[in-house]
PDB file of C-alpha atoms in Angstrom:
ATOM      1  CA  UNK T   1       0.117  -0.284   0.095  1.00 42.00           C
ATOM      2  CA  UNK T   2       1.189   3.647  -0.661  1.00 42.00           C
ATOM      3  CA  UNK T   3       1.986   4.910   2.432  1.00 45.00           C
ATOM      4  CA  UNK T   4       1.237   8.523   0.834  1.00 57.00           C
ATOM      5  CA  UNK T   5      -2.628   6.388   0.173  1.00 78.00           C
ATOM      6  CA  UNK T   6      -3.464   5.934   3.763  1.00 89.00           C
ATOM      7  CA  UNK T   7      -5.665   7.166   6.569  1.00 93.00           C
ATOM      8  CA  UNK T   8      -2.603   7.461   9.146  1.00 93.00           C
ATOM      9  CA  UNK T   9      -0.280   9.485   6.767  1.00 91.00           C
ATOM     10  CA  UNK T  10      -3.178  11.555   5.769  1.00 92.00           C
ATOM     11  CA  UNK T  11      -4.041  12.152   9.892  1.00 94.00           C
ATOM     12  CA  UNK T  12      -0.209  13.004  10.324  1.00 93.00           C
ATOM     13  CA  UNK T  13       0.013  15.284   7.369  1.00 92.00           C
ATOM     14  CA  UNK T  14      -3.263  17.139   7.874  1.00 94.00           C
ATOM     15  CA  UNK T  15      -2.402  17.558  11.709  1.00 93.00           C
ATOM     16  CA  UNK T  16       0.994  18.957  10.889  1.00 93.00           C
ATOM     17  CA  UNK T  17       0.233  21.318   8.064  1.00 92.00           C
ATOM     18  CA  UNK T  18      -1.875  22.702  11.108  1.00 93.00           C
ATOM     19  CA  UNK T  19       0.703  23.148  13.586  1.00 95.00           C
ATOM     20  CA  UNK T  20      -1.076  20.740  16.202  1.00 95.00           C
ATOM     21  CA  UNK T  21      -0.081  18.162  18.480  1.00 95.00           C
ATOM     22  CA  UNK T  22      -1.200  14.732  18.763  1.00 95.00           C
ATOM     23  CA  UNK T  23      -2.513  15.810  22.286  1.00 96.00           C
ATOM     24  CA  UNK T  24      -4.396  18.860  20.960  1.00 95.00           C
ATOM     25  CA  UNK T  25      -6.415  16.629  18.183  1.00 94.00           C
ATOM     26  CA  UNK T  26      -7.133  14.002  20.719  1.00 93.00           C
ATOM     27  CA  UNK T  27      -8.619  16.293  23.149  1.00 94.00           C
ATOM     28  CA  UNK T  28     -10.492  18.461  20.371  1.00 92.00           C
ATOM     29  CA  UNK T  29     -12.450  15.151  19.057  1.00 92.00           C
ATOM     30  CA  UNK T  30     -12.416  13.274  22.543  1.00 92.00           C
ATOM     31  CA  UNK T  31      -9.993  10.636  21.607  1.00 92.00           C
ATOM     32  CA  UNK T  32      -7.020   9.263  23.327  1.00 95.00           C
ATOM     33  CA  UNK T  33      -3.479  10.413  22.290  1.00 95.00           C
ATOM     34  CA  UNK T  34      -2.368   6.821  22.386  1.00 96.00           C
ATOM     35  CA  UNK T  35      -5.387   5.655  19.829  1.00 95.00           C
ATOM     36  CA  UNK T  36      -4.718   8.763  17.526  1.00 95.00           C
ATOM     37  CA  UNK T  37      -0.867   7.972  17.708  1.00 95.00           C
ATOM     38  CA  UNK T  38      -1.739   4.115  16.641  1.00 96.00           C
ATOM     39  CA  UNK T  39      -3.815   5.403  13.864  1.00 95.00           C
ATOM     40  CA  UNK T  40      -0.897   7.604  12.464  1.00 94.00           C
ATOM     41  CA  UNK T  41       1.470   5.064  12.783  1.00 94.00           C
ATOM     42  CA  UNK T  42      -0.811   2.364  10.945  1.00 92.00           C
ATOM     43  CA  UNK T  43      -1.277   0.087  13.696  1.00 95.00           C
ATOM     44  CA  UNK T  44      -5.198   0.474  14.079  1.00 94.00           C
ATOM     45  CA  UNK T  45      -7.570   2.005  11.862  1.00 94.00           C
ATOM     46  CA  UNK T  46     -10.074   4.527  13.508  1.00 95.00           C
ATOM     47  CA  UNK T  47     -14.036   3.818  13.547  1.00 94.00           C
ATOM     48  CA  UNK T  48     -16.227   5.465  11.195  1.00 94.00           C
ATOM     49  CA  UNK T  49     -17.334   7.426  13.932  1.00 94.00           C
ATOM     50  CA  UNK T  50     -14.002   8.756  14.621  1.00 94.00           C
ATOM     51  CA  UNK T  51     -13.500   9.251  11.094  1.00 94.00           C
ATOM     52  CA  UNK T  52     -16.601  11.489  10.522  1.00 94.00           C
ATOM     53  CA  UNK T  53     -15.626  13.445  13.902  1.00 94.00           C
ATOM     54  CA  UNK T  54     -11.874  14.028  12.538  1.00 95.00           C
ATOM     55  CA  UNK T  55     -13.367  15.284   9.369  1.00 93.00           C
ATOM     56  CA  UNK T  56     -15.654  17.595  11.023  1.00 94.00           C
ATOM     57  CA  UNK T  57     -12.688  18.946  13.210  1.00 94.00           C
ATOM     58  CA  UNK T  58     -10.722  19.720  10.358  1.00 93.00           C
ATOM     59  CA  UNK T  59     -13.731  21.178   8.341  1.00 91.00           C
ATOM     60  CA  UNK T  60     -13.404  18.456   5.395  1.00 90.00           C
ATOM     61  CA  UNK T  61     -15.697  16.388   3.575  1.00 89.00           C
ATOM     62  CA  UNK T  62     -15.752  12.727   5.704  1.00 91.00           C
ATOM     63  CA  UNK T  63     -15.885  11.316   2.273  1.00 90.00           C
ATOM     64  CA  UNK T  64     -11.800  11.749   1.616  1.00 89.00           C
ATOM     65  CA  UNK T  65     -11.074  10.673   4.875  1.00 91.00           C
ATOM     66  CA  UNK T  66     -13.471   7.768   5.026  1.00 92.00           C
ATOM     67  CA  UNK T  67     -12.158   6.676   1.606  1.00 90.00           C
ATOM     68  CA  UNK T  68      -8.639   6.219   2.748  1.00 91.00           C
ATOM     69  CA  UNK T  69     -10.055   4.142   5.859  1.00 91.00           C
ATOM     70  CA  UNK T  70     -12.456   2.179   4.429  1.00 90.00           C
ATOM     71  CA  UNK T  71     -11.595   1.999   0.706  1.00 87.00           C
ATOM     72  CA  UNK T  72     -13.725  -1.123   0.029  1.00 85.00           C
ATOM     73  CA  UNK T  73     -16.814   0.781   1.250  1.00 87.00           C
ATOM     74  CA  UNK T  74     -16.237   4.485   0.417  1.00 86.00           C
ATOM     75  CA  UNK T  75     -13.627   4.956  -2.371  1.00 79.00           C
ATOM     76  CA  UNK T  76     -14.793   6.125  -5.664  1.00 76.00           C
ATOM     77  CA  UNK T  77     -15.509   3.606  -8.160  1.00 70.00           C
ATOM     78  CA  UNK T  78     -12.886   3.770 -10.846  1.00 63.00           C
ATOM     79  CA  UNK T  79     -14.117   4.882 -14.548  1.00 58.00           C
ATOM     80  CA  UNK T  80     -13.418   2.025 -17.347  1.00 54.00           C
ATOM     81  CA  UNK T  81     -10.131   2.185 -18.806  1.00 57.00           C
ATOM     82  CA  UNK T  82      -9.843   5.060 -21.187  1.00 61.00           C
ATOM     83  CA  UNK T  83      -7.667   3.012 -24.096  1.00 64.00           C
ATOM     84  CA  UNK T  84     -11.382   0.665 -24.880  1.00 65.00           C
ATOM     85  CA  UNK T  85     -12.537   1.579 -28.164  1.00 71.00           C
ATOM     86  CA  UNK T  86     -15.848   3.543 -28.065  1.00 69.00           C
ATOM     87  CA  UNK T  87     -17.435   0.704 -30.236  1.00 74.00           C
ATOM     88  CA  UNK T  88     -15.947  -2.078 -27.887  1.00 76.00           C
ATOM     89  CA  UNK T  89     -18.423  -4.604 -26.539  1.00 74.00           C
ATOM     90  CA  UNK T  90     -17.901  -5.705 -23.166  1.00 74.00           C
ATOM     91  CA  UNK T  91     -17.327  -9.595 -22.302  1.00 71.00           C
ATOM     92  CA  UNK T  92     -19.683  -8.982 -19.498  1.00 72.00           C
ATOM     93  CA  UNK T  93     -22.386  -7.785 -21.432  1.00 73.00           C
ATOM     94  CA  UNK T  94     -22.023 -10.401 -23.769  1.00 71.00           C
ATOM     95  CA  UNK T  95     -22.403 -13.324 -21.353  1.00 68.00           C
ATOM     96  CA  UNK T  96     -24.943 -11.457 -18.839  1.00 71.00           C
ATOM     97  CA  UNK T  97     -28.373 -12.965 -18.201  1.00 68.00           C
ATOM     98  CA  UNK T  98     -30.804 -12.023 -20.669  1.00 71.00           C
ATOM     99  CA  UNK T  99     -28.492 -11.436 -23.527  1.00 76.00           C
ATOM    100  CA  UNK T 100     -29.296 -13.395 -26.155  1.00 81.00           C
ATOM    101  CA  UNK T 101     -26.172 -14.745 -28.554  1.00 80.00           C
ATOM    102  CA  UNK T 102     -26.406 -16.015 -32.254  1.00 84.00           C
ATOM    103  CA  UNK T 103     -24.125 -17.572 -34.239  1.00 82.00           C
ATOM    104  CA  UNK T 104     -24.485 -18.455 -38.132  1.00 89.00           C
ATOM    105  CA  UNK T 105     -28.255 -16.868 -38.020  1.00 88.00           C
ATOM    106  CA  UNK T 106     -29.329 -19.352 -35.329  1.00 90.00           C
ATOM    107  CA  UNK T 107     -29.687 -18.403 -31.621  1.00 87.00           C
ATOM    108  CA  UNK T 108     -27.045 -20.188 -29.175  1.00 84.00           C
ATOM    109  CA  UNK T 109     -28.973 -21.907 -26.463  1.00 85.00           C
ATOM    110  CA  UNK T 110     -28.586 -21.107 -22.596  1.00 79.00           C
ATOM    111  CA  UNK T 111     -26.429 -24.196 -22.122  1.00 81.00           C
ATOM    112  CA  UNK T 112     -24.084 -23.008 -24.832  1.00 83.00           C
ATOM    113  CA  UNK T 113     -24.144 -19.433 -23.810  1.00 79.00           C
ATOM    114  CA  UNK T 114     -23.368 -20.687 -20.071  1.00 76.00           C
ATOM    115  CA  UNK T 115     -20.213 -22.956 -21.750  1.00 82.00           C
ATOM    116  CA  UNK T 116     -19.259 -19.859 -23.827  1.00 79.00           C
ATOM    117  CA  UNK T 117     -19.097 -17.919 -20.663  1.00 76.00           C
ATOM    118  CA  UNK T 118     -17.097 -20.420 -18.857  1.00 78.00           C
ATOM    119  CA  UNK T 119     -14.573 -20.611 -21.594  1.00 80.00           C
ATOM    120  CA  UNK T 120     -14.232 -17.027 -22.185  1.00 79.00           C
ATOM    121  CA  UNK T 121     -13.793 -16.209 -18.281  1.00 75.00           C
ATOM    122  CA  UNK T 122     -11.241 -18.986 -18.197  1.00 78.00           C
ATOM    123  CA  UNK T 123      -9.118 -17.637 -21.079  1.00 81.00           C
ATOM    124  CA  UNK T 124      -9.385 -14.247 -19.283  1.00 76.00           C
ATOM    125  CA  UNK T 125      -8.442 -15.327 -15.929  1.00 76.00           C
ATOM    126  CA  UNK T 126      -5.664 -17.591 -16.942  1.00 77.00           C
ATOM    127  CA  UNK T 127      -4.229 -14.351 -18.693  1.00 67.00           C
ATOM    128  CA  UNK T 128      -4.133 -12.517 -15.270  1.00 57.00           C
ATOM    129  CA  UNK T 129      -2.239 -15.091 -13.356  1.00 51.00           C
TER     130      UNK T 129
END
């Protein structure tokens, strides 16, 4: 993990930029200095409630800090890669339920569609390993 993009490094950077001590921030946010030190040193992750209190104290959007502390839950979803052609067909859409496939003018059965999906998925997964 890039240490510049962690909750601990962000908390330390913000606190130092404001010229505050750990004790000052901890007192203002009703947190123990020991807990705050552990957060800055990446030994613990603050609770969502604590992150929201810190964001309020720092007068910033909670989402910014929550995304660092809980990226799976709060990080913005990344946009699809920009190097994909505008007329590209997503494999996910081809094998999605409800999509009808045809070959040589005939509809492909659901069973064959599942085989096709498994085959394509296998190829793509094998390439990423």
